[in-house]
Coordinates of C-alpha atoms in Angstrom, one line a residue:
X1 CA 0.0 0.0 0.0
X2 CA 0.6 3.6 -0.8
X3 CA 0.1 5.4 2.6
X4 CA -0.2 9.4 3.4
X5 CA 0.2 10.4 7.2
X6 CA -1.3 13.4 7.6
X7 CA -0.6 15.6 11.1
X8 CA -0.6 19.4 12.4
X9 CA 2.4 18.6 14.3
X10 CA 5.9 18.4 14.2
X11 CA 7.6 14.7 12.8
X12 CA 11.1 15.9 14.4
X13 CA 10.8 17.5 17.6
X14 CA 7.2 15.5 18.7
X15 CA 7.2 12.9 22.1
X16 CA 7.4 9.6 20.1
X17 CA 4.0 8.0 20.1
X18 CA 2.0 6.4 17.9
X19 CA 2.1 9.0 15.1
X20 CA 5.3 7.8 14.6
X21 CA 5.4 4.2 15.5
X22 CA 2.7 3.3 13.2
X23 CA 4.0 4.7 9.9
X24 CA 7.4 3.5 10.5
X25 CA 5.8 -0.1 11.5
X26 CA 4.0 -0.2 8.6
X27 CA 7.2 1.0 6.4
X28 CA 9.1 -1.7 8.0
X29 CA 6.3 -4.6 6.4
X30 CA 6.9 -2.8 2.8
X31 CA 4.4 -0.3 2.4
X32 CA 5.3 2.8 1.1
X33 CA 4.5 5.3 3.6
X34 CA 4.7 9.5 3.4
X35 CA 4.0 11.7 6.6
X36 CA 2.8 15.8 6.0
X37 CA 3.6 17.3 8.9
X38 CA 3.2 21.0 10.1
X39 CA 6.5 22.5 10.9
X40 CA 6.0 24.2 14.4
X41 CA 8.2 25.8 16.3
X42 CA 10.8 25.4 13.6
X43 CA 12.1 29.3 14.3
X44 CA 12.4 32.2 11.5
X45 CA 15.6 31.1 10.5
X46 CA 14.7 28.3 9.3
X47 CA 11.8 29.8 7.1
X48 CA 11.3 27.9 3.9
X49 CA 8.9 29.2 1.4
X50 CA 9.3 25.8 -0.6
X51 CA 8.1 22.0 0.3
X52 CA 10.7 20.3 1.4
X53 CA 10.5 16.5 0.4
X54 CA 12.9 14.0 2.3
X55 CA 13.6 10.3 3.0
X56 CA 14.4 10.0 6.2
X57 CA 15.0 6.9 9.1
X58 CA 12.4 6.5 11.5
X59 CA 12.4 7.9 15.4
X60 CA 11.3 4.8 17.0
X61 CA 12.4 2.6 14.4
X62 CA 15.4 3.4 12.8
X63 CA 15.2 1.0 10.6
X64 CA 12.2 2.4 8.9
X65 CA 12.2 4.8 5.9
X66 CA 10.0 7.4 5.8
X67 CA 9.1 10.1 3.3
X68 CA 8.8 13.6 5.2
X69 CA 6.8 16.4 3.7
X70 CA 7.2 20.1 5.2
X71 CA 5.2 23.1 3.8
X72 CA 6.6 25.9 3.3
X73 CA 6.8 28.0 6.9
X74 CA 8.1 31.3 8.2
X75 CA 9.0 29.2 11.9
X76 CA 6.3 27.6 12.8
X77 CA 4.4 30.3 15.0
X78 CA 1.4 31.7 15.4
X79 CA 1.4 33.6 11.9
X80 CA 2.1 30.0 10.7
X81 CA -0.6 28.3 12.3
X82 CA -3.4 31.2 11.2
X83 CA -2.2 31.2 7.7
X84 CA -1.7 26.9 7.4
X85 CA -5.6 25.8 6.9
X86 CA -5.0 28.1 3.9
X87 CA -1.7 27.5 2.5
X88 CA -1.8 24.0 2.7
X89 CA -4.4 23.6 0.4
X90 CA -2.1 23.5 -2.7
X91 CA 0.1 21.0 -1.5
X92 CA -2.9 19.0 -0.5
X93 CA -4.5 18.7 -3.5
X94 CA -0.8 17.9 -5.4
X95 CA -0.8 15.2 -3.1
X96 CA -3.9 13.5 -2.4
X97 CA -4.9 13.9 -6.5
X98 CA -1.6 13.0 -8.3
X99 CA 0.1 11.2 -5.3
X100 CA -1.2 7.9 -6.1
X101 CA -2.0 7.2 -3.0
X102 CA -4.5 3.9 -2.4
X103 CA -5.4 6.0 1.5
X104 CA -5.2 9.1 3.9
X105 CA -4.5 7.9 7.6
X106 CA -5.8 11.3 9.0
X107 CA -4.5 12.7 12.8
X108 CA -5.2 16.3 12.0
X109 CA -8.6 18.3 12.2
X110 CA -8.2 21.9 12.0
X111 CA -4.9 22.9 10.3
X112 CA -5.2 20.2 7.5
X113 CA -7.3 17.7 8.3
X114 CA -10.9 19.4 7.1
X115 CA -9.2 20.1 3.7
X116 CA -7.1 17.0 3.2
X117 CA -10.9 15.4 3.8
X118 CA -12.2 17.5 1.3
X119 CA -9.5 16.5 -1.5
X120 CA -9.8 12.9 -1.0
X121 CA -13.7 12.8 -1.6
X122 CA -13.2 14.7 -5.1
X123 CA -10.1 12.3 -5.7
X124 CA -12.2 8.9 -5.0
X125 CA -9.0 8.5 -2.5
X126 CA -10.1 6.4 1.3
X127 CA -9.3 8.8 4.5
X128 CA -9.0 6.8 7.7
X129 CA -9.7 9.4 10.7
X130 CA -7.3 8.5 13.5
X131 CA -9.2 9.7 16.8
X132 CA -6.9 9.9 19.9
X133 CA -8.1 13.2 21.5
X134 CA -10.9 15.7 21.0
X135 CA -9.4 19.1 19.8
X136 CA -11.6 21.6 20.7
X137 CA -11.6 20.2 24.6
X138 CA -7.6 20.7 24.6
X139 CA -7.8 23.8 22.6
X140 CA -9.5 26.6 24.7
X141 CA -10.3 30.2 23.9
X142 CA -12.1 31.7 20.6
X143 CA -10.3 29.1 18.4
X144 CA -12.3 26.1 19.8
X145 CA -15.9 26.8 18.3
X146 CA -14.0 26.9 15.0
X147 CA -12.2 23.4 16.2
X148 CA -15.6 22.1 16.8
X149 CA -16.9 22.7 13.5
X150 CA -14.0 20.9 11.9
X151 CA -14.1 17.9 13.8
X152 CA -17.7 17.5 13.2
X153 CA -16.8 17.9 9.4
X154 CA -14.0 15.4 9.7
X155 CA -15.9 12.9 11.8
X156 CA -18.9 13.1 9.8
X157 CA -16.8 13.0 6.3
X158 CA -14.0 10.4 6.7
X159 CA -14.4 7.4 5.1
X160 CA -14.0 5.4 8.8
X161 CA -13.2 6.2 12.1
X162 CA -10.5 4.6 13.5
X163 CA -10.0 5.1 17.8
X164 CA -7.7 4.4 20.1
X165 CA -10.5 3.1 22.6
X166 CA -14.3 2.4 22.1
X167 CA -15.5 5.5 24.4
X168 CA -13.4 8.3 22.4
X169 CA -14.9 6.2 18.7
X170 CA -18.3 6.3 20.2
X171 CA -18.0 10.4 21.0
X172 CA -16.5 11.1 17.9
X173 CA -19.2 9.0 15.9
X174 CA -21.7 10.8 17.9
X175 CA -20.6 14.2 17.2
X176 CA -20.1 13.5 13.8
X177 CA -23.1 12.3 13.5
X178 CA -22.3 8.5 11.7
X179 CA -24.3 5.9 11.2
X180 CA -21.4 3.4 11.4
X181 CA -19.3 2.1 14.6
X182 CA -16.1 3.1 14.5
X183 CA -13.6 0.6 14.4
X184 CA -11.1 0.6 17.6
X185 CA -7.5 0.0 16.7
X186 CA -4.7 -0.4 20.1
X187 CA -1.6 1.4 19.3
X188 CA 1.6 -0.5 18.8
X189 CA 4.2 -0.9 21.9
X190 CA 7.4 -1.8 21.9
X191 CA 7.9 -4.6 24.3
X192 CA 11.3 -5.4 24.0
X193 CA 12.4 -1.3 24.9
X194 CA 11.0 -1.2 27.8
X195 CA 11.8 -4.1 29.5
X196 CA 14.9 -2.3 29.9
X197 CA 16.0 -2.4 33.9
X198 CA 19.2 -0.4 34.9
X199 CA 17.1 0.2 38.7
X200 CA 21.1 0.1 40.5
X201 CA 23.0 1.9 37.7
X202 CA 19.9 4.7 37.3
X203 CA 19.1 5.1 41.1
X204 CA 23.2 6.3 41.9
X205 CA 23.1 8.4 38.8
X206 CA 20.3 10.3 39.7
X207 CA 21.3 10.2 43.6
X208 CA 18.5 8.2 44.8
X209 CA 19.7 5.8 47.7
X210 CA 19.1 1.8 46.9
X211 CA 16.7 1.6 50.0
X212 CA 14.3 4.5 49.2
X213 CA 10.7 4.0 48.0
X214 CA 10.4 6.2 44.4
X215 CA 7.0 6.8 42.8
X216 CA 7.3 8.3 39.1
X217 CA 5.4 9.6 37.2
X218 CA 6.4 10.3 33.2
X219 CA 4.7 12.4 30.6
X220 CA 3.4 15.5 29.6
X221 CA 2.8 18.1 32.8
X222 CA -0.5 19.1 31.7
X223 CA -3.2 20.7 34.1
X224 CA -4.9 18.3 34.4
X225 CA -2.2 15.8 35.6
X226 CA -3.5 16.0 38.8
X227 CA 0.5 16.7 39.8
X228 CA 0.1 19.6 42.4
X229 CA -2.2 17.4 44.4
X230 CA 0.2 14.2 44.4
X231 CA 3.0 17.2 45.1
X232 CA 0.9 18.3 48.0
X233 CA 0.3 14.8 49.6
X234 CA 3.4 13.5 49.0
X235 CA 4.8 16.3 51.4
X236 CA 2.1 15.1 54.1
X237 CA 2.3 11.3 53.5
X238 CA 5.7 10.5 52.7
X239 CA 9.0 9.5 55.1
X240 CA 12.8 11.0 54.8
X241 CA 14.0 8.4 52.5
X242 CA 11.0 8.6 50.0
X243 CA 11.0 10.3 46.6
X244 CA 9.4 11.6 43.9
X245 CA 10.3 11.7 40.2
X246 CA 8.4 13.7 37.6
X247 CA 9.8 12.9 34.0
X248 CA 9.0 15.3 31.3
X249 CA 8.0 18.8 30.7
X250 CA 4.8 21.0 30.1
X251 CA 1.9 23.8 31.3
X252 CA 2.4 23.1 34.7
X253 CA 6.3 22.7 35.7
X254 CA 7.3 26.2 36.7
X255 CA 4.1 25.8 39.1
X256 CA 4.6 22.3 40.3
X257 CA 8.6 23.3 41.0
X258 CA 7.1 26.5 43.1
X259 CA 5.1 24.1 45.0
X260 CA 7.6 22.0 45.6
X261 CA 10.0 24.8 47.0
X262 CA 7.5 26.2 49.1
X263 CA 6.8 22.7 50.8
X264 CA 10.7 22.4 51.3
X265 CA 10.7 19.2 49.3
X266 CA 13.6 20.2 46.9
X267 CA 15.7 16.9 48.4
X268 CA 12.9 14.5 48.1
X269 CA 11.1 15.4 44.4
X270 CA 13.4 15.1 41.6
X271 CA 12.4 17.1 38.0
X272 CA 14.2 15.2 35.1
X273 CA 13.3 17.5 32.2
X274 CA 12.3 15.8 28.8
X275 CA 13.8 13.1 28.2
X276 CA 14.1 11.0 25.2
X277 CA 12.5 7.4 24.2
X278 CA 15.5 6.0 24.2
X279 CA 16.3 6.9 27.6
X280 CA 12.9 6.4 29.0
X281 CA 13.3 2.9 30.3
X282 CA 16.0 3.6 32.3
X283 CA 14.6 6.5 33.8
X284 CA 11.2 4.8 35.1
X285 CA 13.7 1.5 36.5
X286 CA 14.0 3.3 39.3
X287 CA 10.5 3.1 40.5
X288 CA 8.6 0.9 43.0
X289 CA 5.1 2.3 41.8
X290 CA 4.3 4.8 38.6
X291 CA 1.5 6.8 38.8
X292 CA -1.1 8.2 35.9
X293 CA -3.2 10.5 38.8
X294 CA -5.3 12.2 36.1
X295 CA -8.0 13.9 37.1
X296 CA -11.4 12.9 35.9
X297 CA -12.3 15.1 33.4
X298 CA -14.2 15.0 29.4
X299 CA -10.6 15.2 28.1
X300 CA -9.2 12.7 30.1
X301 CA -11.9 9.8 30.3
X302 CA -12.0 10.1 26.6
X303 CA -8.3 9.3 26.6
X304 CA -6.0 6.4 25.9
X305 CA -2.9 7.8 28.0
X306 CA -0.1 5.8 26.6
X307 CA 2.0 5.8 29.4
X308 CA 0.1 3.5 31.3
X309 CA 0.9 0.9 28.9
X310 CA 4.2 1.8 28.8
X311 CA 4.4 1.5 32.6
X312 CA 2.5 -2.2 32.3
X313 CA 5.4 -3.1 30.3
X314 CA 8.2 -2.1 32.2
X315 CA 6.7 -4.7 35.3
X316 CA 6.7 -2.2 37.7
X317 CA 3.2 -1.7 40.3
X318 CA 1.2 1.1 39.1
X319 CA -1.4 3.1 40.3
X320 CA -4.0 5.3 38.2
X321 CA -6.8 7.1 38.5
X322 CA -10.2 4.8 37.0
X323 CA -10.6 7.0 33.8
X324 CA -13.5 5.9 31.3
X325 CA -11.7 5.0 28.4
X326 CA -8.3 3.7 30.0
X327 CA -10.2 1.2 32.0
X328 CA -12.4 0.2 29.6
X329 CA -9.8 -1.0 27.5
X330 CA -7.4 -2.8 30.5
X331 CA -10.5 -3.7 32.8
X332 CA -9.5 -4.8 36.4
X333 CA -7.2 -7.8 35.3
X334 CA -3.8 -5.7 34.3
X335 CA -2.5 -5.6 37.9
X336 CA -3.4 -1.9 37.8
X337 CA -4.3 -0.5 41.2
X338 CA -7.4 2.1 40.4
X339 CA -7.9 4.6 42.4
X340 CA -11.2 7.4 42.1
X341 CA -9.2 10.6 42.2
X342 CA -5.5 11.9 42.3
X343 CA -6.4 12.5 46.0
X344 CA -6.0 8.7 46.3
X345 CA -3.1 7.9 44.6
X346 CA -0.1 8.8 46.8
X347 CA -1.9 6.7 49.8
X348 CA -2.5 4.1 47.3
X349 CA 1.4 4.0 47.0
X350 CA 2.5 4.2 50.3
X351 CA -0.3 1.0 51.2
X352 CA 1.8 -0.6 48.5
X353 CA 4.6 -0.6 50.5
X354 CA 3.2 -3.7 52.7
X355 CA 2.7 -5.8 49.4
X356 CA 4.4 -8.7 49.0
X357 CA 7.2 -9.9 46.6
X358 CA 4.6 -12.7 45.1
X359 CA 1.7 -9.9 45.0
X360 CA 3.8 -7.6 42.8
X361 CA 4.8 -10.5 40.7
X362 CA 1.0 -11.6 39.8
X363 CA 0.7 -7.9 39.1
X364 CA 3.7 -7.3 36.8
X365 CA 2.6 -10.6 35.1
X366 CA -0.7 -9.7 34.7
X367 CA 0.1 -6.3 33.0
X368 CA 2.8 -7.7 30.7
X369 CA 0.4 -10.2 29.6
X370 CA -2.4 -8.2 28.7
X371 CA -0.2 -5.6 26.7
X372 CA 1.8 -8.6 24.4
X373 CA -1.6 -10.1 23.8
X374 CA -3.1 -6.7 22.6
X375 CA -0.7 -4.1 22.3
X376 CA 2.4 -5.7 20.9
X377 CA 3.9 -4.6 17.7
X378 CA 2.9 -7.7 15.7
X379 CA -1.2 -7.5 16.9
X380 CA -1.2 -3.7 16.5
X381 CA 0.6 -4.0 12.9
X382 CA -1.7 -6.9 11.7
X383 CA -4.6 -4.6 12.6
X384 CA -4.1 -1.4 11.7
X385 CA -3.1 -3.1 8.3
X386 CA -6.5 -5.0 8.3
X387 CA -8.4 -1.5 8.9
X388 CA -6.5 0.3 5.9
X389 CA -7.3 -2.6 3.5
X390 CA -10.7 -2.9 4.1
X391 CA -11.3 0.6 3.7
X392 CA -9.8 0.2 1.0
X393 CA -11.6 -2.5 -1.1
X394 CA -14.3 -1.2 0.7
X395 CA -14.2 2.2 -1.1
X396 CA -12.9 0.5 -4.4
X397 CA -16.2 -2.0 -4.3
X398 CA -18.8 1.3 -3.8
X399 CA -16.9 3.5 -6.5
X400 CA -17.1 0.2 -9.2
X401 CA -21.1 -0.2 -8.2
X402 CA -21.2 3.8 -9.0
X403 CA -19.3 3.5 -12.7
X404 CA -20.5 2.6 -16.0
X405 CA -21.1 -1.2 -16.2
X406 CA -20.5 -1.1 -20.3
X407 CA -17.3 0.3 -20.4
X408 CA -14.6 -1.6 -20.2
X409 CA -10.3 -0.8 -20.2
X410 CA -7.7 -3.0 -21.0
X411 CA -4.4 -2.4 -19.7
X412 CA -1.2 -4.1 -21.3
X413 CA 1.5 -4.9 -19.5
X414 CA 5.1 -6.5 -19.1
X415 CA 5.2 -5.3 -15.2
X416 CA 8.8 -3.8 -15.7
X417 CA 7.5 -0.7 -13.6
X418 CA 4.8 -2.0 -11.0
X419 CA 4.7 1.2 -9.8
X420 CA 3.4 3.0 -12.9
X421 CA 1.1 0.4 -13.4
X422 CA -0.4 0.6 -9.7
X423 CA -0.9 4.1 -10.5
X424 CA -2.3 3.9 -13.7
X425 CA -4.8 1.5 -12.5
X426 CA -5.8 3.3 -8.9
X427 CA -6.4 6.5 -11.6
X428 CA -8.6 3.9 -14.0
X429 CA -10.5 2.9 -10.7
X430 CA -11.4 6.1 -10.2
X431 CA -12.1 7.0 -13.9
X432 CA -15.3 5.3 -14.4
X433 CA -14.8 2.5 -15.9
X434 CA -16.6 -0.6 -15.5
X435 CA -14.4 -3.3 -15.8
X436 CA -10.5 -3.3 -15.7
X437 CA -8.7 -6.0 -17.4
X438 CA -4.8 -6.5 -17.6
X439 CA -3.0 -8.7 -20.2
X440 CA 0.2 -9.6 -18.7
X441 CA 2.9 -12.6 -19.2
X442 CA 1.3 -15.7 -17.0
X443 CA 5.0 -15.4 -15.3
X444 CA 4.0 -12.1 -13.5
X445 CA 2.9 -12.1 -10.2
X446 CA 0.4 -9.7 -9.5
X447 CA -0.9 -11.0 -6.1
X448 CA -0.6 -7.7 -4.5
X449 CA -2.8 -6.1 -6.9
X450 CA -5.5 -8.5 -6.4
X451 CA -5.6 -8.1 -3.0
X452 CA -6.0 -4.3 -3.6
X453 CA -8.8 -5.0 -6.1
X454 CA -7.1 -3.2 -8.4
X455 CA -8.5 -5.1 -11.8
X456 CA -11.3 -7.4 -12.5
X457 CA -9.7 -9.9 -15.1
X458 CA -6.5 -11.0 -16.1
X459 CA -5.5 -12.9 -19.3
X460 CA -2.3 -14.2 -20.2
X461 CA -0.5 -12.5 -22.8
X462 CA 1.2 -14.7 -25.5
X463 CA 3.8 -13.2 -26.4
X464 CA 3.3 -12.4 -30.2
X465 CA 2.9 -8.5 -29.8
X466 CA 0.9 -5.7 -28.5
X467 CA -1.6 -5.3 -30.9
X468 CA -2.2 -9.1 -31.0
X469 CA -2.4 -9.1 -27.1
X470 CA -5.0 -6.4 -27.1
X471 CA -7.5 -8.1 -30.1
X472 CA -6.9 -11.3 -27.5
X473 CA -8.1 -9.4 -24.3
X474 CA -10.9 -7.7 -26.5
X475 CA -12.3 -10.7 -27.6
X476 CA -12.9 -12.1 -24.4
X477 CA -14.3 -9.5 -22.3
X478 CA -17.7 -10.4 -21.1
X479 CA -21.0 -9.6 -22.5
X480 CA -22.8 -6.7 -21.7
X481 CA -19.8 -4.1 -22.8
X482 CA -20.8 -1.3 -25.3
X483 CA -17.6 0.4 -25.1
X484 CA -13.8 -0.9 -25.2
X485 CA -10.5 1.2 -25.0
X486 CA -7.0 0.5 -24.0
X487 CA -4.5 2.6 -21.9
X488 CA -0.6 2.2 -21.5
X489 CA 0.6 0.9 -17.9
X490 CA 1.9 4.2 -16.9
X491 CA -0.9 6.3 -18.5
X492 CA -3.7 8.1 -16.1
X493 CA -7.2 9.2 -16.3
X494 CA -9.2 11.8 -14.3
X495 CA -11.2 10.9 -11.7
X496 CA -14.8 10.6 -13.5
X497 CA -13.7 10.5 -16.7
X498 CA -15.9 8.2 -17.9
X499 CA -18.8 8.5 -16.0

């Protein structure tokens, strides 16, 4: 498959997560696979007022190759942002019409993502919308009406819905008003990284004695974080030797750090800054319990947080708050201790310093099970490629019962350049026609193009010539056809052509 990522964020600088992980997954089982990303915070001086195009290794597979598109930018501000659901409609429409892609996987909503919608419906091109927040609910202020109306035109206009978890699919069906379910696809995790355990090393590095009890928490510091409570009870709760780690950055940190200082804990809460994937393993070794102490809000219960199934597979206890969405997708059988609020959680961890060695086994088992058997690289792969081929056959089968039944194309071919002739034949697809036929040497595997429903009928060429070939595939089209034409293998037709 042919595969555009589409995102209103930046591929470089971005907390790996999914938006990377599956496009370089799926690069890595030979699709082809481009990513348009939206430049922010790039800086003035490195404005570019062309689209930069580049192959480049993946972040959290480096093994992977992906093709990076940047629009053109003047750093990635504010200005940028305004201007961007504007200037990236010429770029959109270069790629999603003459791309030759078989489908849009869609993160974006408001800088790119009502437009890039809009394109692919004229194009006859598939858009799966990836849903892993709700954008006007982060975004507040006079932007988030006009957020609003986007999502509802990207929900309601995609060809699926594809969610993280089934309560964010339901929502985002319901305010798009669909008719379908959408279809809930777990994001991939890296098993293997973060099984990682450098607890002595780590622990002297960071100047944590052996003996201390260290809750962590890792992520973005966001408001809702429920941080300056667990800060607060931590200082009320917790013994000498006890400590707290926050990893990563965000809203909150100059406020959580003041908190800190005015509770004198500056010797028992430790602020690691960012920190980067690689790195992150190590980092959350040093814990006997991390924490996800979100507070229960629209945003939140809507959410998947990915960290807690990064925490699962590390082993390690952990505590969270019961959040809609995160629990209905891990249930009560991960090892997870839930909790009803952040004003729970830090007791929550200091009662876990009674359990047992055999009770915090059965919990780290439990948790690394459930995330191999749904969450592993392999199940998440083979699913998220399942979703993208059936929409689209799906979308290939309703444009063929839409074209003219009496016309049929034949397509000649040696196959030297399979990748003209996928393109020529996704552009026939969308043409019109009725009936695609290819007349190729018997020796030519085309099994891929089959599976992407690309043609309706093959017959073998006999090697005495193209024009021979061509009478040969005439004369056994089916009956029925009025009107017969043939096209090169690298030769395209606009969409509706021959309707």
């Amino acid at each position: 498959m042919k595969i555009l990522f589409i995102h209103e964020v930046n591929y470089r600088t971005k907390v790996i997560f999914e938006m990377h992980e599956f496009p370089e997954l799926l690069s890595l089982a030979g699709h082809e696979v481009h990513f348009l990303e939206f430049p922010e915070d790039t800086g003035i001086r490195n404005s570019s007022f062309r689209t930069k195009r580049r192959l480049i290794s993946g972040r959290a597979y480096p093994k992977a190759n992906v093709t990076l598109i940047t629009p053109p930018t003047i750093g990635g501000g504010f200005v940028d942002r305004m201007l961007a659901p504007i200037t990236v409609i010429p770029q959109l429409r270069k790629l999603i019409k003459n791309g030759g892609f078989d489908v849009v996987f869609l993160y974006a909503v408001p800088t790119s993502g009502w437009q890039a919608v809009r394109i692919a419906q004229k194009s006859g091109v598939p858009v799966v919308f990836r849903a892993l927040d709700v954008s006007h609910l982060i975004r507040k202020g006079l932007t988030s009406r006009l957020v609003k109306l986007a999502e509802r035109y990207v929900y309601k206009r995609a060809t699926i819905v594809s969610a993280n978890n089934l309560v964010l699919g339901q929502y985002v069906a319901d305010l798009g008003g669909r008719s379908d379910s959408p279809i809930i696809n777990f994001p991939p995790l890296d098993l293997a990284h973060f099984a990682t355990q450098s607890r002595t090393h780590m622990r002297n590095q960071m100047g944590i004695d052996q003996g201390s009890f260290v809750i962590s928490y890792m992520g973005s510091l966001f408001t809702f974080s429920g941080l300056i409570q667990v800060v607060s009870d931590f200082a009320k709760l917790s013994e000498p030797s006890d400590r707290l780690v926050i990893i990563g950055g965000g809203d909150i940190e100059n406020e959580l750090k003041r908190k800190v200082k005015e509770l004198n804990l500056e010797s028992k809460v430790i602020f690691t800054g960012v920190i980067s994937y690689a790195e992150l393993p190590e980092y959350l070794s040093v814990s006997d319990v991390l924490i996800n102490p979100f507070e229960s809000t629209l945003v939140t219960n809507l959410a998947l947080p990915h960290k807690v199934l990064q925490y699962l597979a590390t082993g390690i206890t952990t505590v969270s708050t019961e959040l809609s969405g995160l629990f209905h997708s891990l249930g009560d059988k991960t090892g997870i201790h839930w909790v009803d609020s952040p004003e729970s959680v830090v007791q929550a961890c200091m009662n876990l310093k009674q359990e047992s060695l055999d009770q915090k086994t059965i919990s780290s088992f439990l948790g690394k099970d459930f995330v191999n058997e749904h969450f592993s690289q392999e199940v998440s792969l083979a699913e998220i490629e399942a979703t993208l081929s059936l929409v689209i056959r799906d979308s290939r089968e309703v444009f063929i019962t839409q074209n003219s039944k009496d016309i049929a194309i034949v397509v000649p071919t040696l196959g030297v350049r399979t990748d003209y002739l996928r393109l020529s034949l996704n552009s026939l697809r969308n043409s019109g026609a009725g009936l695609l036929c290819i007349i190729a040497p018997k020796e030519l595997n085309l099994d891929d193009f089959v599976s992407e429903n690309l043609f309706d009928l093959r017959i073998d060429d006999d090697g005495d010539g193209l024009a021979n070939a061509i009478n040969k595939a005439f004369s056994l089209l089916p009956s029925g056809v009025e009107y017969m034409s043939w096209l090169g293998d690298d030769d395209l037709i606009e969409v509706n052509a021959l309707n």
